[in-house]
Each structure stands twice: as C-alpha cells, then as structure tokens.
Tab-separated table of C-alpha atoms and ligand atoms in Angstrom:
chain	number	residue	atom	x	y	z
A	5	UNK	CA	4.365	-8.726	22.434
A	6	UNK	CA	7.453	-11.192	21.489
A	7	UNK	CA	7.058	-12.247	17.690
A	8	UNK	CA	6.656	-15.730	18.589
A	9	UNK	CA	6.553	-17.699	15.549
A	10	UNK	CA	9.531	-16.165	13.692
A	11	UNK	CA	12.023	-19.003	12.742
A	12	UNK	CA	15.125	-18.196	10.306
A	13	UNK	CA	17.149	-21.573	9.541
A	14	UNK	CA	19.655	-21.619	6.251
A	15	UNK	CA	16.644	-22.916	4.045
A	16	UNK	CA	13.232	-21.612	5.562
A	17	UNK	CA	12.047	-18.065	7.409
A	18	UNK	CA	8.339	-18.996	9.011
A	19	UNK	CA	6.831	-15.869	10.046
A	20	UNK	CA	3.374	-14.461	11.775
A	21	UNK	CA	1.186	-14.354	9.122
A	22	UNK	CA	1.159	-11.200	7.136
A	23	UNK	CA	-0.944	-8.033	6.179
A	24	UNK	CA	-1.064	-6.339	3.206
A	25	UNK	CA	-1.425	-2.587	4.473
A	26	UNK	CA	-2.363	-1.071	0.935
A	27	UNK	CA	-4.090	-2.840	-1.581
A	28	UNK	CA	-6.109	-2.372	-5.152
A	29	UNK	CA	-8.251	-5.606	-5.797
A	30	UNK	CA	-10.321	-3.895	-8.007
A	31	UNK	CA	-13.812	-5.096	-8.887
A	32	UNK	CA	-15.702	-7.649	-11.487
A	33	UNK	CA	-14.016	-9.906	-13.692
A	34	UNK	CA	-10.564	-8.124	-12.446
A	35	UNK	CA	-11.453	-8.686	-8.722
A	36	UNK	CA	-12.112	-12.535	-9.521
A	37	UNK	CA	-8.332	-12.809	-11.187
A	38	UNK	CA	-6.620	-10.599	-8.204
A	39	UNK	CA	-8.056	-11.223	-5.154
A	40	UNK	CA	-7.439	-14.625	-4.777
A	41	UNK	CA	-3.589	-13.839	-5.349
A	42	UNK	CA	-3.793	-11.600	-2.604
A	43	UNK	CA	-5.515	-13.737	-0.074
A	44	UNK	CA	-2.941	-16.138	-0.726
A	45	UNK	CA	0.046	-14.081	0.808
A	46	UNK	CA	-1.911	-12.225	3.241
A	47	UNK	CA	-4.267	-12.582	6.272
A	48	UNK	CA	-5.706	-8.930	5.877
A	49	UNK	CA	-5.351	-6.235	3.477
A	50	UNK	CA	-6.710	-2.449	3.238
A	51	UNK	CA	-8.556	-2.488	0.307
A	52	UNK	CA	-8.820	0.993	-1.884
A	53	UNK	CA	-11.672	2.809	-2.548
A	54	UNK	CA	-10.372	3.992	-6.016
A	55	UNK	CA	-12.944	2.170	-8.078
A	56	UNK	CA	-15.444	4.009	-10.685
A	57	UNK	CA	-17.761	5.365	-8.919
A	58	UNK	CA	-15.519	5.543	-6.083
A	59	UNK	CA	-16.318	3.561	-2.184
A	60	UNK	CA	-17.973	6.593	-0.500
A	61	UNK	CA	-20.427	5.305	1.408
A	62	UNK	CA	-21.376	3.140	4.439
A	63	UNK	CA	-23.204	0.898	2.282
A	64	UNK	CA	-21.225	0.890	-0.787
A	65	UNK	CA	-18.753	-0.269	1.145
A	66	UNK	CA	-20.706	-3.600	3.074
A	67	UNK	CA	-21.393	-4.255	-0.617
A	68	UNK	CA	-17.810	-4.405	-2.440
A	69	UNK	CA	-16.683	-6.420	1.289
A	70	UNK	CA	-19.570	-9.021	-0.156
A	71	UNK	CA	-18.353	-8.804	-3.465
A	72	UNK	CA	-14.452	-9.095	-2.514
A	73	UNK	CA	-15.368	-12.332	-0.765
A	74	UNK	CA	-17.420	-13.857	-2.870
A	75	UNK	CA	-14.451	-13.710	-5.614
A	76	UNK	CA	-12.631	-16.166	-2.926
A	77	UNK	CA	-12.313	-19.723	-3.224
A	78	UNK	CA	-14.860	-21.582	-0.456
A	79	UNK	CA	-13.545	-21.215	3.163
A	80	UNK	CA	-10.824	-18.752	2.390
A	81	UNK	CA	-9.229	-17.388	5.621
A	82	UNK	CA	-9.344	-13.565	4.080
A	83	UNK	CA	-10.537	-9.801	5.695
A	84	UNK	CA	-10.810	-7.262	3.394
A	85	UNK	CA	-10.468	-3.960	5.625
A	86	UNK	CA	-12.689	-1.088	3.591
A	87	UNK	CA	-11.770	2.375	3.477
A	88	UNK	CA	-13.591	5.207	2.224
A	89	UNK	CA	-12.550	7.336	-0.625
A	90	UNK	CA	-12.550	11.336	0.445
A	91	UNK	CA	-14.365	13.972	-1.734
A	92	UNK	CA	-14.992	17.300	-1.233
A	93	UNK	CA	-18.413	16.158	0.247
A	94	UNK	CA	-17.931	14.066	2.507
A	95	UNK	CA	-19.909	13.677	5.725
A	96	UNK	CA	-17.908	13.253	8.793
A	97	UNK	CA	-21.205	11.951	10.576
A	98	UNK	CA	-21.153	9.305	7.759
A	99	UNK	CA	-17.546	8.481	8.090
A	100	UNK	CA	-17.250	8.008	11.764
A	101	UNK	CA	-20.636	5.877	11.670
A	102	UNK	CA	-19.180	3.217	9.088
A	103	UNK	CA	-15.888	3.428	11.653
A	104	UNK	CA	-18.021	3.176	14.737
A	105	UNK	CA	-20.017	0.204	13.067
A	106	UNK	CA	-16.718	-1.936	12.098
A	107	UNK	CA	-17.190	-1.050	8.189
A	108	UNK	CA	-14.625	1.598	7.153
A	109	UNK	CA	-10.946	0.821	9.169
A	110	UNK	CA	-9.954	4.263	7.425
A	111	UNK	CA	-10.204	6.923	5.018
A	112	UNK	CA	-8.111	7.289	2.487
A	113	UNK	CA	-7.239	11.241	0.652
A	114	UNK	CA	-6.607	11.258	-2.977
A	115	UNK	CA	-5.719	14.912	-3.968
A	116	UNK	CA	-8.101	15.280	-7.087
A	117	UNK	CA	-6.547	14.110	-9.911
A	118	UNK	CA	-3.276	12.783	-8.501
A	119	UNK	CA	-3.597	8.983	-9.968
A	120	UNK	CA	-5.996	6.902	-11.217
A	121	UNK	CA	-9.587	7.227	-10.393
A	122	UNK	CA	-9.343	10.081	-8.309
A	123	UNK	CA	-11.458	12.692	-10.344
A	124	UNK	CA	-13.460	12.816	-7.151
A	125	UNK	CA	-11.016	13.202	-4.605
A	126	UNK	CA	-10.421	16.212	-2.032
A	127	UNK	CA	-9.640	19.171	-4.096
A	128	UNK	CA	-7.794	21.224	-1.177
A	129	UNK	CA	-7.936	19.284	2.032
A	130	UNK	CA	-9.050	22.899	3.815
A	131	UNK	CA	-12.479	22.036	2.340
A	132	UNK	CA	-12.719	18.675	4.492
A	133	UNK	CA	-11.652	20.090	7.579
A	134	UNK	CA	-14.581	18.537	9.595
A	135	UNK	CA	-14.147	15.513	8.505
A	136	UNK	CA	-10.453	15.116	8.971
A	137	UNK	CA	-11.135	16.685	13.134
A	138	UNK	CA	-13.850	14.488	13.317
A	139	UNK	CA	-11.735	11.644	12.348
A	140	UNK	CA	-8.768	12.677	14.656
A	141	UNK	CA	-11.862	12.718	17.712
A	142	UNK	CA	-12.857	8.933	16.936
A	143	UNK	CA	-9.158	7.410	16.222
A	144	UNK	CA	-9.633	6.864	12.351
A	145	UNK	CA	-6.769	7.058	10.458
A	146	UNK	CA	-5.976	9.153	7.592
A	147	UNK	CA	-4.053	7.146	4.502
A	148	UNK	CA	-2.662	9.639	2.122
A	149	UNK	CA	-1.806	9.291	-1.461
A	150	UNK	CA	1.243	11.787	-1.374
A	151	UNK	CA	1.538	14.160	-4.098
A	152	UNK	CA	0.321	17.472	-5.151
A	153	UNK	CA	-0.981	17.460	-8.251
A	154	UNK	CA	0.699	20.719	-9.398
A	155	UNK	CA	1.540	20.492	-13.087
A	156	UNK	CA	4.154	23.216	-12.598
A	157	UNK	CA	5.984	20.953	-10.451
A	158	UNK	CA	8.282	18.244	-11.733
A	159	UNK	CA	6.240	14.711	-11.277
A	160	UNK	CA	9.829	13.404	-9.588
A	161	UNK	CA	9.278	16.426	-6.786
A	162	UNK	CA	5.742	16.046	-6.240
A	163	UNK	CA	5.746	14.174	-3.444
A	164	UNK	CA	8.595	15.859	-1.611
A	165	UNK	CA	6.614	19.185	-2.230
A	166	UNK	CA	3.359	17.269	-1.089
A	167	UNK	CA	5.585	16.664	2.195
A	168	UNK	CA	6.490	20.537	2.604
A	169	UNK	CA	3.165	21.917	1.319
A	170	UNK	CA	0.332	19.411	2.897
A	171	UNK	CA	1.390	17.321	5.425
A	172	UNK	CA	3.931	19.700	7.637
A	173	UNK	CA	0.822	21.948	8.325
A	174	UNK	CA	-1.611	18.779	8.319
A	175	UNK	CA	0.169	17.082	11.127
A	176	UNK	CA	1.284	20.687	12.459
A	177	UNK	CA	-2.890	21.490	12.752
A	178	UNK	CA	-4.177	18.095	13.630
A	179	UNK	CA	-1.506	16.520	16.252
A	180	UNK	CA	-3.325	13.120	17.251
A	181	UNK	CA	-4.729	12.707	13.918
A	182	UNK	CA	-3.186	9.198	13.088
A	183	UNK	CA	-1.730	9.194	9.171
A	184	UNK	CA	-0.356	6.753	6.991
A	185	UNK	CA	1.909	8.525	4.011
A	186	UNK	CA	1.231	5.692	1.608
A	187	UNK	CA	3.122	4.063	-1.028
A	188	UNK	CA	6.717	6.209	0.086
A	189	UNK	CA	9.326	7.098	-2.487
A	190	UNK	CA	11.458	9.652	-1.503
A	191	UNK	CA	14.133	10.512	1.543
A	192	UNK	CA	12.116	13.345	1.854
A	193	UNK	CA	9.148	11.334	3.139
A	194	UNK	CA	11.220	8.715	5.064
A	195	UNK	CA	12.888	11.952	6.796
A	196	UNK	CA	9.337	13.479	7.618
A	197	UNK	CA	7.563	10.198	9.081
A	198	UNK	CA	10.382	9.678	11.047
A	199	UNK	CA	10.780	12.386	12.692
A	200	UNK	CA	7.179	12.631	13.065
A	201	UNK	CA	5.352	11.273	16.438
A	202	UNK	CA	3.998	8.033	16.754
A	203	UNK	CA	0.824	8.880	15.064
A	204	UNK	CA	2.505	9.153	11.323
A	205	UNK	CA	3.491	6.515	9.661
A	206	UNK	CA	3.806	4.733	6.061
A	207	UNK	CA	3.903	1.997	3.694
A	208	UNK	CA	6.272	0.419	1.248
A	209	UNK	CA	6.048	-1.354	-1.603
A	210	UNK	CA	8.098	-3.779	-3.163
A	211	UNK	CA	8.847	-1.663	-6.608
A	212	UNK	CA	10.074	1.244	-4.819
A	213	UNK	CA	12.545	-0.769	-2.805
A	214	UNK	CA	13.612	-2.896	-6.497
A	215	UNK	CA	13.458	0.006	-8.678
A	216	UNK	CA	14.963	3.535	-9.487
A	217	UNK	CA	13.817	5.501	-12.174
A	218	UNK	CA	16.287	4.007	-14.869
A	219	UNK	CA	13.920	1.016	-14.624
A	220	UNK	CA	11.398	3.645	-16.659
A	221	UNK	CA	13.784	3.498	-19.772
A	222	UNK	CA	15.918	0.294	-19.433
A	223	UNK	CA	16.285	-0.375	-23.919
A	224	UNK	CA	13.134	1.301	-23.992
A	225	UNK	CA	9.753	2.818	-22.507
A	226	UNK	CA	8.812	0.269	-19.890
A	227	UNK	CA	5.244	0.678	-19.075
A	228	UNK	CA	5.344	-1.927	-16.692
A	229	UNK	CA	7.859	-0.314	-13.989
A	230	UNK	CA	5.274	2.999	-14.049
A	231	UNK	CA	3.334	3.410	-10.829
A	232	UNK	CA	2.204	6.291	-9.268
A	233	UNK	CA	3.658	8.342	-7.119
A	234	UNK	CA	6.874	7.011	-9.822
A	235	UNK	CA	10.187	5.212	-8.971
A	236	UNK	CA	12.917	8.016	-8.196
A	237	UNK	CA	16.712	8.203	-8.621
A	238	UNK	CA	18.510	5.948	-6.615
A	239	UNK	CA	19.546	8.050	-3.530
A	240	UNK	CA	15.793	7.770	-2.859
A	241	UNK	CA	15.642	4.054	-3.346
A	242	UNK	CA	18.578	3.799	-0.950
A	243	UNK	CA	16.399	5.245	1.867
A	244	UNK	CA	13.119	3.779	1.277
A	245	UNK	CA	15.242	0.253	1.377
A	246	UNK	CA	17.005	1.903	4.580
A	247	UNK	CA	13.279	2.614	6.336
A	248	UNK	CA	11.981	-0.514	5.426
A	249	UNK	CA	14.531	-2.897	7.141
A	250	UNK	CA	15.099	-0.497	9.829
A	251	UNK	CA	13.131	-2.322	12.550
A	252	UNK	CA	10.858	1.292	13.602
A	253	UNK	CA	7.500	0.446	13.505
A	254	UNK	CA	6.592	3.704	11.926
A	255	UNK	CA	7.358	1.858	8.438
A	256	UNK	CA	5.223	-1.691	7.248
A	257	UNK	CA	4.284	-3.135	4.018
A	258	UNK	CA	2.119	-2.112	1.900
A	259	UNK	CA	2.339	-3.805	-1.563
A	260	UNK	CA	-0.098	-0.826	-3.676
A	261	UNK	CA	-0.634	-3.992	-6.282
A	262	UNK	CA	-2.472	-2.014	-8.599
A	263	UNK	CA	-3.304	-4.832	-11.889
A	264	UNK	CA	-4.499	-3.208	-15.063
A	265	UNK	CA	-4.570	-5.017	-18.375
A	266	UNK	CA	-1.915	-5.424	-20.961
A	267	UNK	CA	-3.863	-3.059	-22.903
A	268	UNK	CA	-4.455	-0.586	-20.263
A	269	UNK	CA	-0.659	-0.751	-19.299
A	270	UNK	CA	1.144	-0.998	-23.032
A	271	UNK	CA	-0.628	1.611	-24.399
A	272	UNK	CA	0.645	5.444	-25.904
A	273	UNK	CA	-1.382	6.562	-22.266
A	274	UNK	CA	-0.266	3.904	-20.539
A	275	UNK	CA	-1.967	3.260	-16.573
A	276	UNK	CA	0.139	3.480	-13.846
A	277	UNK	CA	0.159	0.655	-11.361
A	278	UNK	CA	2.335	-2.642	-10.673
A	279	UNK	CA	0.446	-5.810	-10.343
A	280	UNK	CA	2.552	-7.032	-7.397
A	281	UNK	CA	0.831	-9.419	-5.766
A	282	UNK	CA	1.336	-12.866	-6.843
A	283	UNK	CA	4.883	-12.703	-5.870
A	284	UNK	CA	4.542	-10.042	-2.895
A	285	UNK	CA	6.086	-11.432	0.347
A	286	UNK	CA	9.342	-13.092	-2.769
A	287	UNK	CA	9.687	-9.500	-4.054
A	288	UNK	CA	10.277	-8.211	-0.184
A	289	UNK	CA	12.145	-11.439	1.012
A	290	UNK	CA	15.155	-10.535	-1.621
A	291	UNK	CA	15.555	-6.727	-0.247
A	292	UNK	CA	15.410	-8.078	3.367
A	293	UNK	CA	17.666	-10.556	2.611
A	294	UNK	CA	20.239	-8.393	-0.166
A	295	UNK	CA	19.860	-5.629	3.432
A	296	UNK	CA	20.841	-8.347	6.051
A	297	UNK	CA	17.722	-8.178	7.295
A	298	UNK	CA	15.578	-11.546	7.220
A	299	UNK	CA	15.293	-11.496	11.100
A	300	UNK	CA	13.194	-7.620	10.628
A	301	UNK	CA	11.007	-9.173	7.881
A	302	UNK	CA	8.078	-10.363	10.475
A	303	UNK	CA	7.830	-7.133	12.128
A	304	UNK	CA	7.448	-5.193	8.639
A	305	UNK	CA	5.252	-7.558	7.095
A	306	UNK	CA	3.056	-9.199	10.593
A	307	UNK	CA	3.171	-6.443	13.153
A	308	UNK	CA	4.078	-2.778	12.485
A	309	UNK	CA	0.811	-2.611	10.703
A	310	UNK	CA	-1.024	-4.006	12.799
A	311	UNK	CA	-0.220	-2.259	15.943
A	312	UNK	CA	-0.601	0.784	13.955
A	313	UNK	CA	-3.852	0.290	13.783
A	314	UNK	CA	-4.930	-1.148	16.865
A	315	UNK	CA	-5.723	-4.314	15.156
A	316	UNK	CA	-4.761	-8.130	16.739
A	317	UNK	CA	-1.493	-9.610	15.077
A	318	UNK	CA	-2.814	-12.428	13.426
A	319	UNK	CA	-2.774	-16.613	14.490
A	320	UNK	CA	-0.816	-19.035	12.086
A	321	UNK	CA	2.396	-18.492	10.036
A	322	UNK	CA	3.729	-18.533	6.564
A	323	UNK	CA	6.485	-20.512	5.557
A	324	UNK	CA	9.065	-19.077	3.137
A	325	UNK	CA	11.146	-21.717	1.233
A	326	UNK	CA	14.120	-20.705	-0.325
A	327	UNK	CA	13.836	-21.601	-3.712
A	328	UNK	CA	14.772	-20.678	-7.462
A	329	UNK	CA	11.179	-19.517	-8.756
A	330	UNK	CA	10.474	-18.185	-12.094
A	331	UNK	CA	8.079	-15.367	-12.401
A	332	UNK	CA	5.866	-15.743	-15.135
A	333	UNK	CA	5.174	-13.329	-17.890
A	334	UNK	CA	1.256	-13.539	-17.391
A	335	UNK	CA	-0.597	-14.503	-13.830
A	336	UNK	CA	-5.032	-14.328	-14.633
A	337	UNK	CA	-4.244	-11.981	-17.625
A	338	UNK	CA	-2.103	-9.493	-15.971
A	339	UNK	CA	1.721	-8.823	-16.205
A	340	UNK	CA	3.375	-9.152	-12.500
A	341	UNK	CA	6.013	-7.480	-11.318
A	342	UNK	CA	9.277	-9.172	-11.897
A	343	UNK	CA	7.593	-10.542	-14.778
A	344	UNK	CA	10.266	-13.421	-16.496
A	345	UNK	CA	12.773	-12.994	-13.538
A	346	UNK	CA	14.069	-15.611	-11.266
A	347	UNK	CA	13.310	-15.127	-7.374
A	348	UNK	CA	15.246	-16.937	-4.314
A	349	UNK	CA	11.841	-17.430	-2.503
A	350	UNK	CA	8.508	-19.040	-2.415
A	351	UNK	CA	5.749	-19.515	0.312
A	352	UNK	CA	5.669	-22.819	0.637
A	353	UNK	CA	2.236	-24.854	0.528
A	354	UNK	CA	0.025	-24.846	3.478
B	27	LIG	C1	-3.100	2.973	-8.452
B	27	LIG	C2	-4.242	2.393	-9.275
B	27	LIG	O1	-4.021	1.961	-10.418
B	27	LIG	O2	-5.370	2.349	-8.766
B	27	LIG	N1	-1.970	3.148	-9.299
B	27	LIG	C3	-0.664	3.233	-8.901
B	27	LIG	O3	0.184	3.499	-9.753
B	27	LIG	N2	-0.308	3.036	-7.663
B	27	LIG	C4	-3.521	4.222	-7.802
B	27	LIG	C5	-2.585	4.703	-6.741
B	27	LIG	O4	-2.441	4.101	-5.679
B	27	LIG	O5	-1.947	5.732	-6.986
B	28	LIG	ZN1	-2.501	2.606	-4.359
C-alpha cells in the first residue's frame, strides 16, 4: 500500500501516524506519569510484560490493558497491544487462547536474569519448546530480549553470542516461527536479521542509534545512557543507524522507553533503562535527518511494524515541525533521554 500521507516540505514532515513497537509503561503511580507521554507520539505500542509479578496470564493481562487506559486522559485515541512474559511454565494452550481471543499480540522471551524483572523468565528456551511450536502453528510472534546471560562472557558480546548460540538454531529449528530481535545493538544482529527470511525481524531504539559506549563515561559514570542490552563501540552504532534508515521492512521502531526514578537510576546499582519517550519520534527525526533519510522515516516509524504483524496501518497523521526544542532535565519525575539538549524537531499540536 502507497504511504499516502507522507509530506516532506523545508519546514514540516507529516507522516502516517506511528507505532511504538517496544514499550515499558510500567504500572501505578509510574504508569500514570509515562503513559500519557507515550500515547502522545504513538497510535499503538507493545507494551512489556516485565512488571513484578510479571504479565503471564490471560487475565492478568485484560487487567493491566484496563489499568494502562485508565492512566489516559478522557477520549485518548491509544491501544496498548499486551504481550505475555515467558517462564519456564508456560502453557502453550494458555498462550494461543489469549492470542486467539485478541488479548496477547505476542510473547515476549526474557532469558532469566538478562535485565530487569526477568527472575522469571525462560531459563533455556529447550524447556519451552511447546510453547514456542505452538506459537509458530497459530502465527504469534516471538519478541526476544537478545542476550545470554553468561557471566563468563563480556556484557559488550552478549548479544552477538546470543545471535550465534540461540537464535541461529532457534530460527534454524522453527522456520515460520515469526521473531522480533528486540532493542538491536550490534552489526552482528543487523547482519543476522537481514539475512534472515521474512519472518525475523527487529526493533530500534533511539539511544542505540545516538549513542556509543563512550556515552557510559563522558567526565564521568553516566547512569543515564545505561540500558540494557548496553550502547556498543561505534562500528556497531554505525550499522544499527545503517539498518534503521535502510528502507527494508525487516527493521521498525521500537523506542524500549524504560523510566525508572532518579533514585533507581543514580544509584551505586544503578537500573538500566532510558526514559525515551517524551521526545521519541525528535530523538529519531535527527538520525533520519543527520542519514539523509526523512523521506524513510514513515515506513520505520508507521508501517514496517505494522505489516510485520499483520496489523492495519493506522488513519490520521502526525505533524513534525522543525523547531529548536529544549529537552528538559525532568518530564513527571523522570530524567528523559537527551535530558538538557536542544532538538531540531517537535510534533506539532493536533
Ligand atoms: C528494561 C526495563 O527497565 O524494564 N530496561 C532496559 O534497559 N531496556 C528492560 C529491558 O528491556 O531490557
Ligand atoms: Zn525493553
């Protein structure tokens, strides 16, 4: 389908409006300061499972959807699309009900221990075999949080071993199994989805395409620029930037805003995650743009996605102003990404 509402003129890009493929809104008071940031920028976004107890069930799931959009202003045009966190228990009957019935739009495999909240997730994904065939038999896809959680291996190789290790015989075994390598950070990933069939592909965030691993230390520890799987050198950076503007639809966005407090983040065990949302589509706009690319932005951030998944690309546009805009150093409590730097963008009002 032609991307019909994509208009680039000197001062304005109006695209389709977006999706955010990969998404933490988290839950209480920290779901009512996030999620209306989110449903700002986007139309729909994948929400994680990751919270404490994780989203394993049918019903747990219908409940957080409630409680996501009750944290939204009145009338909000938002869809939270639920996944369902993996354990080593999990009941394929269960899963491919709550995907049958509309709830669950995927599951989503945290190796135990690879990030936070995932104490419960799949300790060797042999032991969820079933589930992952009976998935590939009812068209679910699989979102992967890519790294093994080896501590002999160096934390900047873990997902390029995760690559060699898990999902070559993953994809190998289960052919029309449809995955989404989540959150990418290495060449070694682009390489391996792209060479892939049609039924792998993966998201992008805006940190990994601003940041290389220097931003860890710039005059100092910098909790803020620590996510998880972490920012790599910049050869890596170069070809996450190169996937993302590259116009194959095996690569959309996918912001993995992850918001913990200051507390949580500026601490001597600091969390990882980047609270990325306020200023999402901004962050993306200035890589598109630095790449020559603003005329591939609406098929990253409106459509790849969504065909992946068999989902309608959505009515109505975004407009994108450009625009000196200062990031501020707090949005509900929470330091954003790019926090005190000028950006070239902003969504103008609707
Ligand atoms: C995420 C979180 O805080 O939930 N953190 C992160 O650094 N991305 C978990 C995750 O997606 O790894
Ligand atoms: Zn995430």
């Amino acid at each position: 389908m032609a991307s019909e509402p994509h208009t680039l003129t000197s001062r304005t890009l109006t695209i389709r409006r977006p999706d955010d493929w990969h998404v933490h809104l988290r839950d209480g008071a920290m779901l009512h300061a996030v999620a209306p940031r989110t449903a700002a920028q986007f139309a729909r976004a994948i929400v994680m499972p990751n919270l404490s107890p994780p989203v394993t069930r049918v019903e747990h799931a219908i409940a957080y959807r409630k409680r996501i959009m009750a944290a939204l202003p009145e009338g909000t045009a938002f869809t939270p699309l639920m996944t369902c966190y993996l354990t080593d228990d999990s009941d394929p009957a269960e899963i491919v009900r709550g995907f049958r019935e509309g709830v669950w739009a995927a599951c989503k495999l945290y190796p135990a221990n690879a990030t936070t909240n995932s104490a419960h997730g799949v300790s060797d994904p042999a032991r969820i075999r079933p589930v992952l065939e009976a998935m590939q038999r009812a068209g679910m896809p699989l979102l992967i949080h890519g790294e093994v959680t080896d501590p002999a291996i160096d934390i900047f190789d873990r997902e390029a071993v995760f690559v060699d290790r898990v999902l070559t015989p993953l994809v190998r075994d289960l052919p029309a199994l449809k995955i989404v390598m989540e959150h990418i950070t290495t060449a070694q990933a682009v390489d391996f989805v792209a060479a892939a069939g049609t039924q792998v592909a993966a998201t992008i965030t805006p940190q990994h395409l601003h940041l290389n691993r220097n931003a860890l230390f710039a005059g100092g520890l910098r909790p803020h620029a620590y996510c998880l799987p972490v920012v790599k050198r910049e050869t890596h950076r170069m070809a996450v930037r190169a996937a993302a503007v590259s116009g194959s639809p095996k690569f959309f966005l996918g912001t993995d805003s992850a918001p913990h407090t200051p507390g949580a983040k500026e601490s001597a065990c600091g969390c990882a995650g980047i609270f990325n949302a306020p200023f999402a589509l901004e962050s993306y706009l200035q890589v598109f743009e630095a790449e020559g690319a603003l005329d591939r932005f609406e098929e990253f951030a409106s459509e790849h996605g969504a065909r992946f998944y068999g989902l309608p690309l959505n009515a109505g546009t975004v407009t994108l102003v450009r625009d000196t805009v200062r990031v501020p150093g707090h949005v509900a409590g929470v330091v954003p990404f790019h926090a005190g730097e000028m950006l070239a963008w902003r969504v103008a009002a609707t």
